[in-house]
XYZ file of C-alpha atoms in Angstrom:
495
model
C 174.453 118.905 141.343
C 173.917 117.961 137.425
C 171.042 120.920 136.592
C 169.385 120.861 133.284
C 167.914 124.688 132.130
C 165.184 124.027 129.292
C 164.554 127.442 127.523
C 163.641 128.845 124.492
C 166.371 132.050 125.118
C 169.506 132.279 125.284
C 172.292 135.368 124.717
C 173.957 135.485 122.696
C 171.660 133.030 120.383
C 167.956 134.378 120.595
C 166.382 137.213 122.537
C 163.135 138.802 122.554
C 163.146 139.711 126.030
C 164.772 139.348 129.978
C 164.351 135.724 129.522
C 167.267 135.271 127.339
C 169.759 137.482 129.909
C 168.844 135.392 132.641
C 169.430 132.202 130.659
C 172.483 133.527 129.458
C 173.884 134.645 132.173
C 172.484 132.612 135.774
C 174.052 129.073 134.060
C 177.564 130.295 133.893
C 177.427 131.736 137.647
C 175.978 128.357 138.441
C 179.164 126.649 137.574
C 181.044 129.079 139.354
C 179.852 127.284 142.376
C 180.544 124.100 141.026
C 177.514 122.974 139.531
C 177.436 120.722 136.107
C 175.156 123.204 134.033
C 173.729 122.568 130.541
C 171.220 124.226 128.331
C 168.500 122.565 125.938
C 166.344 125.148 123.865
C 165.543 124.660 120.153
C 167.689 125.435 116.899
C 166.017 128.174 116.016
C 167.388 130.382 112.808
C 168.728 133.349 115.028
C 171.069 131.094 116.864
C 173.424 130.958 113.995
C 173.432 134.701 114.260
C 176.021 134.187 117.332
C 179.739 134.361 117.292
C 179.723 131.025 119.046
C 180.790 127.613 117.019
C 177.586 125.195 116.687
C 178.291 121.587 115.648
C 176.263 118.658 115.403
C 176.516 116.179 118.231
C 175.476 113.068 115.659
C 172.625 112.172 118.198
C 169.511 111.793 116.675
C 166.192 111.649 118.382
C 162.168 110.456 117.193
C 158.965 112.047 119.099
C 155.768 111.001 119.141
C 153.410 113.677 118.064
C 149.831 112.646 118.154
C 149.947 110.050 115.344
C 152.922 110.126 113.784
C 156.645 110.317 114.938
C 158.605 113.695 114.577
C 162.908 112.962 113.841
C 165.266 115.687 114.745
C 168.781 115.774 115.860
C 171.059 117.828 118.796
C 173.317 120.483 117.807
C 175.908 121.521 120.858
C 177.518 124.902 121.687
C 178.438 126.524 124.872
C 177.775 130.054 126.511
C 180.603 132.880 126.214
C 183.457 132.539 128.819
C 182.426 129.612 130.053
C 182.502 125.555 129.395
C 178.588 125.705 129.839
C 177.226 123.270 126.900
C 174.306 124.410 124.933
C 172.503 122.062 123.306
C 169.820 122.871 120.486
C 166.570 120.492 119.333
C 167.600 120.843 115.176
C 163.707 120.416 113.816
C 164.006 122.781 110.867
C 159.736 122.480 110.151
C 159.548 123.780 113.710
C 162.365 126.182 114.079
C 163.766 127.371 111.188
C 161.470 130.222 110.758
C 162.256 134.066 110.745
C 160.951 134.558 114.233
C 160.781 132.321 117.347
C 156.790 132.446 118.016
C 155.013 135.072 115.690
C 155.521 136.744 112.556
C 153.710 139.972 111.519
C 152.387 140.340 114.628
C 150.415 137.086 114.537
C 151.446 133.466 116.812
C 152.453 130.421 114.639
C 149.383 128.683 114.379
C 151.356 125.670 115.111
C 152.918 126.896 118.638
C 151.528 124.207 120.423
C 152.827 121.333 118.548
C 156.317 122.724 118.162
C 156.420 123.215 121.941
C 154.760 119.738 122.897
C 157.990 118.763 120.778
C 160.328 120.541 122.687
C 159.298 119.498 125.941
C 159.396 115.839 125.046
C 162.955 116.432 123.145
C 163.981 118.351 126.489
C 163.582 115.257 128.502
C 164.967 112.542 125.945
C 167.936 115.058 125.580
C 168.739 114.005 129.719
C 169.241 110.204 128.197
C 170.583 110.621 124.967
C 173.186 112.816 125.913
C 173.610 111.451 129.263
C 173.746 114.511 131.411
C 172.064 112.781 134.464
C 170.413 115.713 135.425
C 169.040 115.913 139.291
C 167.087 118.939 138.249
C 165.495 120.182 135.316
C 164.846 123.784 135.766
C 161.969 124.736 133.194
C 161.272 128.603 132.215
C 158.068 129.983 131.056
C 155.048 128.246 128.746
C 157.175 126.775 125.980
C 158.521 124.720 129.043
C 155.311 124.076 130.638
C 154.186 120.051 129.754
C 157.871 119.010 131.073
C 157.012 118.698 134.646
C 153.824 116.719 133.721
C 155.613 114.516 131.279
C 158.211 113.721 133.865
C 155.678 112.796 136.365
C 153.540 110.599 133.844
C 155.370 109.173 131.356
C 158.599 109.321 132.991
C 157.443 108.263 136.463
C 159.814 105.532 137.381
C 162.646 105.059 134.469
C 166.172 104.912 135.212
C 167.833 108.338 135.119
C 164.497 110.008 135.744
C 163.372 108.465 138.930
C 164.896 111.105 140.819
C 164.575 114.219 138.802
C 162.907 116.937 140.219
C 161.515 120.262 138.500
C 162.025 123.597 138.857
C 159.414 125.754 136.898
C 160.490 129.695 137.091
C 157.653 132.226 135.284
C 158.863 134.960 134.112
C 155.523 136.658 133.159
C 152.309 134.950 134.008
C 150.638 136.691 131.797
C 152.112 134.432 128.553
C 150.347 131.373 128.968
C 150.516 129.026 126.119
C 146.920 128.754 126.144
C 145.592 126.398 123.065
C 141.942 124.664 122.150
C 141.865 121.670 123.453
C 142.003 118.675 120.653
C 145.505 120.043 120.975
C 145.659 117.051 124.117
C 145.924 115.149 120.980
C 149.520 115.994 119.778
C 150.487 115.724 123.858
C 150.409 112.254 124.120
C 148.892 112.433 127.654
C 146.007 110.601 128.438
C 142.532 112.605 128.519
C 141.775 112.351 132.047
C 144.816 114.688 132.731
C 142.023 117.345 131.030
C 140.733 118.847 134.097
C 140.263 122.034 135.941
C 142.801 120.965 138.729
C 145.759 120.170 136.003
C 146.001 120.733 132.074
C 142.348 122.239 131.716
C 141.904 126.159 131.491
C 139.112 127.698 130.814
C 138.205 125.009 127.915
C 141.656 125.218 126.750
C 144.935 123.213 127.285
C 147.111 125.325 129.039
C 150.784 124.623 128.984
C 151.945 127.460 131.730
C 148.892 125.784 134.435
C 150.305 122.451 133.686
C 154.205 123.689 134.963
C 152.450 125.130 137.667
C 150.590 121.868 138.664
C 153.149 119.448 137.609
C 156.096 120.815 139.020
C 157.786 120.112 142.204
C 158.602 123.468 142.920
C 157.889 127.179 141.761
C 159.288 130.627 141.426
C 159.313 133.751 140.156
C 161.600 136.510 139.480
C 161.022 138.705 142.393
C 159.729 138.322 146.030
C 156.738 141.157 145.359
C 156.150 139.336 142.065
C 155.583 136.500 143.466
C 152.850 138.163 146.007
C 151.086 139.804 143.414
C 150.457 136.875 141.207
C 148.408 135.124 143.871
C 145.321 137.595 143.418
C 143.219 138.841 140.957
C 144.370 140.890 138.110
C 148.034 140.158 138.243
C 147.311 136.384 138.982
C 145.470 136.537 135.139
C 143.167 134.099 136.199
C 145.790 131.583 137.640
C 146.129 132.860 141.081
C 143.788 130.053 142.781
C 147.084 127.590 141.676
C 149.412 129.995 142.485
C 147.771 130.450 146.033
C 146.943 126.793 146.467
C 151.124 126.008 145.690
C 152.383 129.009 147.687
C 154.019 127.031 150.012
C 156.505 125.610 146.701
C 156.586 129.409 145.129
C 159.984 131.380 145.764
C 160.538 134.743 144.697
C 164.268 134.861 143.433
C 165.193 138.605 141.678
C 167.417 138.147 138.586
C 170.360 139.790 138.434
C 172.537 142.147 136.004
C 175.388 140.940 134.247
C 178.226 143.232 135.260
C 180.440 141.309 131.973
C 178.729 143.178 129.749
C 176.862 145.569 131.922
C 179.303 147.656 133.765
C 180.518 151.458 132.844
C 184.240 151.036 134.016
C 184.386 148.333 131.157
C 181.727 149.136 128.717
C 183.332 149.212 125.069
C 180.042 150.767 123.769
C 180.592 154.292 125.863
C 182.194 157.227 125.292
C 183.960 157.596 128.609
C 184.423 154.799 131.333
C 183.981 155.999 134.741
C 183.294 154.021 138.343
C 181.681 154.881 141.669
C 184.594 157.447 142.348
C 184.496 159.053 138.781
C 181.394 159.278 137.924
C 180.777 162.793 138.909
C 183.479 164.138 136.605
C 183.055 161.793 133.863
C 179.363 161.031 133.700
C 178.831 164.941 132.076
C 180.916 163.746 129.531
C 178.948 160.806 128.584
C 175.731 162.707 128.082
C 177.293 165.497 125.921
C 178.154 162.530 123.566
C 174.810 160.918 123.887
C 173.357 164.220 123.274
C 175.571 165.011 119.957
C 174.878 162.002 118.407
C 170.923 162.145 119.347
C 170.990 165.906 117.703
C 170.349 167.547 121.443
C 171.392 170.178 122.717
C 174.345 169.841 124.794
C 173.016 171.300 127.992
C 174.516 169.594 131.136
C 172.060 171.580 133.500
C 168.628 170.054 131.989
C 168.131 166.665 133.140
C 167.662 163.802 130.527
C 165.357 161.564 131.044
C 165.573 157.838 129.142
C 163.128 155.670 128.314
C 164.487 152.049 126.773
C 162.524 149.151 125.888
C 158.957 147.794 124.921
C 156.630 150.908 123.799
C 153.066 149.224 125.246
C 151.016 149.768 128.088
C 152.437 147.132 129.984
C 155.473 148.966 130.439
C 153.517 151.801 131.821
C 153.767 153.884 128.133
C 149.892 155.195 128.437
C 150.992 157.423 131.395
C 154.611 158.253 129.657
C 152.596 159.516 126.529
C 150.311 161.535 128.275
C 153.555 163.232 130.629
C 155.818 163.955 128.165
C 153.227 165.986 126.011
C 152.795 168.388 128.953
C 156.474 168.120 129.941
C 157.848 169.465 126.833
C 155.512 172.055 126.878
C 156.323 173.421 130.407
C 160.232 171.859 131.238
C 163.894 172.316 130.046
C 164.196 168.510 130.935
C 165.478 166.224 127.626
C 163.724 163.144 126.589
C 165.274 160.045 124.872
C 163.560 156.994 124.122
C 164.706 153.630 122.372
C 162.254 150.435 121.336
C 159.670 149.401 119.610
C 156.284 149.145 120.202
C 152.640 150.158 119.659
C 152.338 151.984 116.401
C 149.815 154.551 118.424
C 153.324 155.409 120.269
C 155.326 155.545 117.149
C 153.292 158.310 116.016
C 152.939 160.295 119.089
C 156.987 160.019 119.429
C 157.374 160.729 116.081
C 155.632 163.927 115.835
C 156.639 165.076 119.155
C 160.486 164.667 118.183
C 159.521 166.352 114.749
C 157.692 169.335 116.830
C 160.566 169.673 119.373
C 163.271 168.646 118.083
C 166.004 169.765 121.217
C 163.922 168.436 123.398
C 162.792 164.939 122.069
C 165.549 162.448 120.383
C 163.404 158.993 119.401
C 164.985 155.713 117.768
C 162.126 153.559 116.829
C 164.430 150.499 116.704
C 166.637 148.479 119.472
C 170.386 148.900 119.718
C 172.360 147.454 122.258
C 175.281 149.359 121.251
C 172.671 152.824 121.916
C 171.044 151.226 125.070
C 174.755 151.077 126.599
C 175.513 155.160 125.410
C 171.851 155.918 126.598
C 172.429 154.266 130.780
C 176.052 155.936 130.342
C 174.620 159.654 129.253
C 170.957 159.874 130.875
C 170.616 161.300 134.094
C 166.833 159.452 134.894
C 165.188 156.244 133.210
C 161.971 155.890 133.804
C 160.630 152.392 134.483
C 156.551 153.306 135.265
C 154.994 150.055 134.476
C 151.783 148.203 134.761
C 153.294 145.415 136.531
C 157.209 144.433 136.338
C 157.655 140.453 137.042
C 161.479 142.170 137.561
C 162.652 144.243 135.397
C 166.684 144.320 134.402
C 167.210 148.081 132.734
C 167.167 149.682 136.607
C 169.381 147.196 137.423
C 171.882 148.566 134.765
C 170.726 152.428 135.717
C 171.703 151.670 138.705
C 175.490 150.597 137.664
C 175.774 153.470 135.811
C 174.987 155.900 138.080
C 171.476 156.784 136.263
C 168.387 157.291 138.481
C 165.753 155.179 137.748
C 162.077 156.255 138.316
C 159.842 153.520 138.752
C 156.199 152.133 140.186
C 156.613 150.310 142.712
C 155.388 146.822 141.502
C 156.851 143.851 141.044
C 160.767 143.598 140.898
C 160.815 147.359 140.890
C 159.792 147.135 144.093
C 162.024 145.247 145.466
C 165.198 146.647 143.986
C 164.529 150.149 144.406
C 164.991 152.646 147.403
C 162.374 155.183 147.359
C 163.858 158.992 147.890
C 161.994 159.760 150.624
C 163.617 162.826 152.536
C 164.302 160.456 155.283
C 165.626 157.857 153.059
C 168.148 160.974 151.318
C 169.095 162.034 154.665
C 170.451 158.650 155.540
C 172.302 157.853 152.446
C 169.712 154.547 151.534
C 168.576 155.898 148.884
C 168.466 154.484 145.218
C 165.759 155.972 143.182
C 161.998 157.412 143.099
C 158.925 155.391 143.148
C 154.906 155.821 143.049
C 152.364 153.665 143.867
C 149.146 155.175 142.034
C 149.081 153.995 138.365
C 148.393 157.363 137.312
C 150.086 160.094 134.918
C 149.657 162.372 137.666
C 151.629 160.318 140.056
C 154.423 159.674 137.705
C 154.144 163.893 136.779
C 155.235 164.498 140.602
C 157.750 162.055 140.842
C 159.183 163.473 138.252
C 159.057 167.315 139.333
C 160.206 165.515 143.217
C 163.210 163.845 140.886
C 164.217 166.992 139.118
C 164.365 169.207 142.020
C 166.593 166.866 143.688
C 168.823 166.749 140.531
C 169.376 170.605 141.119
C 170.958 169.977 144.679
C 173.898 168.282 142.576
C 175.672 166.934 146.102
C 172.386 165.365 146.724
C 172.279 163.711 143.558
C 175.633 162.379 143.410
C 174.788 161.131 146.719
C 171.986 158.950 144.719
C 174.391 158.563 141.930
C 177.065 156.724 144.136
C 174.905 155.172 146.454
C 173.210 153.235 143.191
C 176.665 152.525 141.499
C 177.493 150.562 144.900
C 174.523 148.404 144.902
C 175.188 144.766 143.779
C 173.034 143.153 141.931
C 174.756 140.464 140.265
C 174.101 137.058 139.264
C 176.709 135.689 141.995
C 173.601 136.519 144.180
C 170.935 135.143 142.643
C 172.645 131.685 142.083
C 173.385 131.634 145.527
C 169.908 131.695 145.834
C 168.590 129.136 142.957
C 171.009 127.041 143.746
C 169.787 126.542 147.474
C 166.716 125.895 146.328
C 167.500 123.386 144.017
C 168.874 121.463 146.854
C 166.050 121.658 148.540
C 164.027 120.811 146.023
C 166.309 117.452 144.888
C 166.362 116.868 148.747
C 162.866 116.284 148.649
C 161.835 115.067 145.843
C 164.724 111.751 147.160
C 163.008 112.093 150.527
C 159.833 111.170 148.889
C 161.093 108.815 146.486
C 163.081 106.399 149.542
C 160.414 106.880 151.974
């Protein structure tokens, strides 16, 4: 199969969240199994940030944007250890900005039209550069008006008669929602304005017009995709989501065991495996905890915390916890990210008040997020809602515990400790249900008086380590349903 991926991330060219890994890392295991892969996304600055050689292709391209007619040009790379091309929209007014949709904390007020672009260049990319895609698989908002374009305004042209969509949300709750004389820059004709396609709540929405448009739909977890068919993780959308069910698929990402993987990990102190890991783990965490400025105490547990500081990520009940925890436990605390400036000053004044017990980076560093899975003992992962989730994917590789609510992707990816579930081995973690600091209080205490039975916890450890989460999994899966998907979509089109 010839599979286009349209996406505005990509590692190594432009992150700002799990979107990028999977698009960086699900083409490449995709043409493992012999599928013709390729990437579109646009040229934005950060992509020359990348170790990988971009050149220009010499293919030039004209839009239609409302009015007037929008020229930009394809660049062309291709994704680390593989012969996946990339191929980047080059429209410096759109994309040559310092950040890919917001700067000082406010959206380009021009998001729509520089997405409307995309989508259309996304599409004309499949002729000018004659990929003869059978699939295009879209990802997220930014993506949203290509199924709809595809079934309007490509409906019928060679090389597109055929083409069916994939359209994969990552999190529903980023919807490209925009007034609505943005129809205008579109291109689409007016009666596509309604409550059962591009219409939202008065606004054009491009993430309800991928879920309309598009021929078939999923998510990036089973329980994610359950959730998001009711009210409030549906955000309003879960009347589509329940009317499409039949096309939604869960599908959980995977973890990228090239770069994610402690018996190859250049960023650690010590590699270890499955076998080592109870001799060499101890190591790793005195290291984290001398560069941090801890106390090297191998008997208190550390417990990590890596990523977005906001309440989605379940920080509301983490603040309130750790302020009574360092009060009252010899556990460690280390957390990495960014976030909420409300959380910036709580972490920064409890690190200043107790400083062997809190270590905070108010940055991100892969490099440190590496050292941190190596040396921690517990991440905590209490969120809101998780669409997936990826860092308890790596815990689990390196032999650190995650702690999690069971929502979402956490759900489905982690084993509850329950005494029966430690007494048969099955184990890989602790969740709660309750969204509730006093739930995630207890599942901590129930977590750190397993860590004192150590042959119990290296029973957790090791059971973890051996789980196998990899992309080779989840491309297995995508890729059956893009057959199924092109299968039908021909079905339809020769009956």
């Amino acid at each position: 199969m010839n599979i286009l991926i349209a996406t505005t991330e990509a590692v190594p060219f432009c992150k700002t969240g799990g979107l990028a890994d999977v698009c960086g890392a699900l083409p490449v295991e995709l043409a493992r199994l012999g599928h013709n892969v390729a990437l579109i996304m646009p040229a934005f600055r950060q992509i020359h940030d990348s170790d990988m050689a971009i050149t220009d292709t010499g293919v030039e391209l004209e839009i239609p944007i409302g009015t007037k007619m929008v020229r930009g040009n394809f660049l062309r790379s291709r994704l680390p250890e593989s012969d996946v091309p990339v191929y980047f929209v080059q429209q410096d007014h759109y994309y040559n900005r310092p950040e890919l949709y917001r700067e000082r904390g406010r959206d380009y007020n021009d998001n729509s039209e520089r997405f409307v672009y995309f989508c259309r260049a996304a599409l004309e990319a499949n002729r000018l550069l004659d990929l003869s895609a059978d699939l295009i698989h879209c990802n997220d908002w930014t993506t949203g008006l290509i199924p709809a374009y595809l079934k309007i305004e490509y409906a019928g042209l060679p090389g597109y008669d055929q083409m069916a969509s994939l359209y994969t949300i990552h999190n529903l709750a980023y919807q490209g929602n925009f007034w609505h004389w943005d129809m205008l820059l579109t291109g689409l004709d007016w009666k596509y304005f309604n409550w059962r396609q591009l219409e939202f709540y008065g606004n054009l929405s491009f993430m309800k017009t991928g879920l309309v448009f598009a021929d078939a739909l999923s998510t990036v977890s089973p329980r994610y995709s359950e959730e998001i068919q009711s009210a409030p993780l549906g955000c309003g959308l879960e009347g589509v989501l329940y009317h499409r069910r039949d096309a939604l698929t869960g599908i959980v990402n995977g973890a990228d065991y090239r770069e994610w993987n402690p018996a190859t990990d250049e960023h650690i102190a010590h590699n270890y495996d499955a076998d080592s890991v109870h001799e060499v783990k101890s190591a790793c965490k005195a290291a984290l905890q001398k560069e941090l400025g801890l106390p090297q105490q191998n008997d208190a547990p550390l417990l990590a915390i890596i990523g977005r500081l906001a309440e989605q990520k379940g920080f509301d009940l983490v603040a309130s916890v750790i302020q009574d925890w360092v009060q009252t436990s010899p556990a460690q605390w280390v957390i990495l990210g960014t976030g909420e400036p409300e959380y910036h000053e709580l972490l920064s004044r409890l690190a200043e008040r107790h400083p062997g017990k809190v270590a905070v980076r108010l940055e991100f560093s892969n490099p440190l997020a590496h050292r941190i899975q190596a040396g921690a003992d517990v991440l905590l992962m209490p969120s809101r809602y998780e669409p997936c989730g990826l860092n308890q994917l790596y815990a689990l590789k390196y032999g650190t515990v995650p702690i999690v609510r069971a929502t979402g992707g956490l759900s489905d990816t982690i084993a509850n400790a329950t005494d029966e579930a430690l007494a048969s081995g099955t184990a890989t973690g602790f969740a709660f249900r309750e969204y509730s600091a006093l739930a995630l209080s207890e599942t901590l205490s129930r977590a750190c008086e397993v860590y004192n039975n150590p042959e119990l916890w290296h029973q957790l450890m090791q059971h973890g380590m051996r789980q196998d989460w990899s992309w080779a999994n989840s491309a297995a899966e995508y890729s059956r349903l893009y057959k199924s998907t092109i299968a039908r979509i021909r079905q339809r089109v020769f009956s």
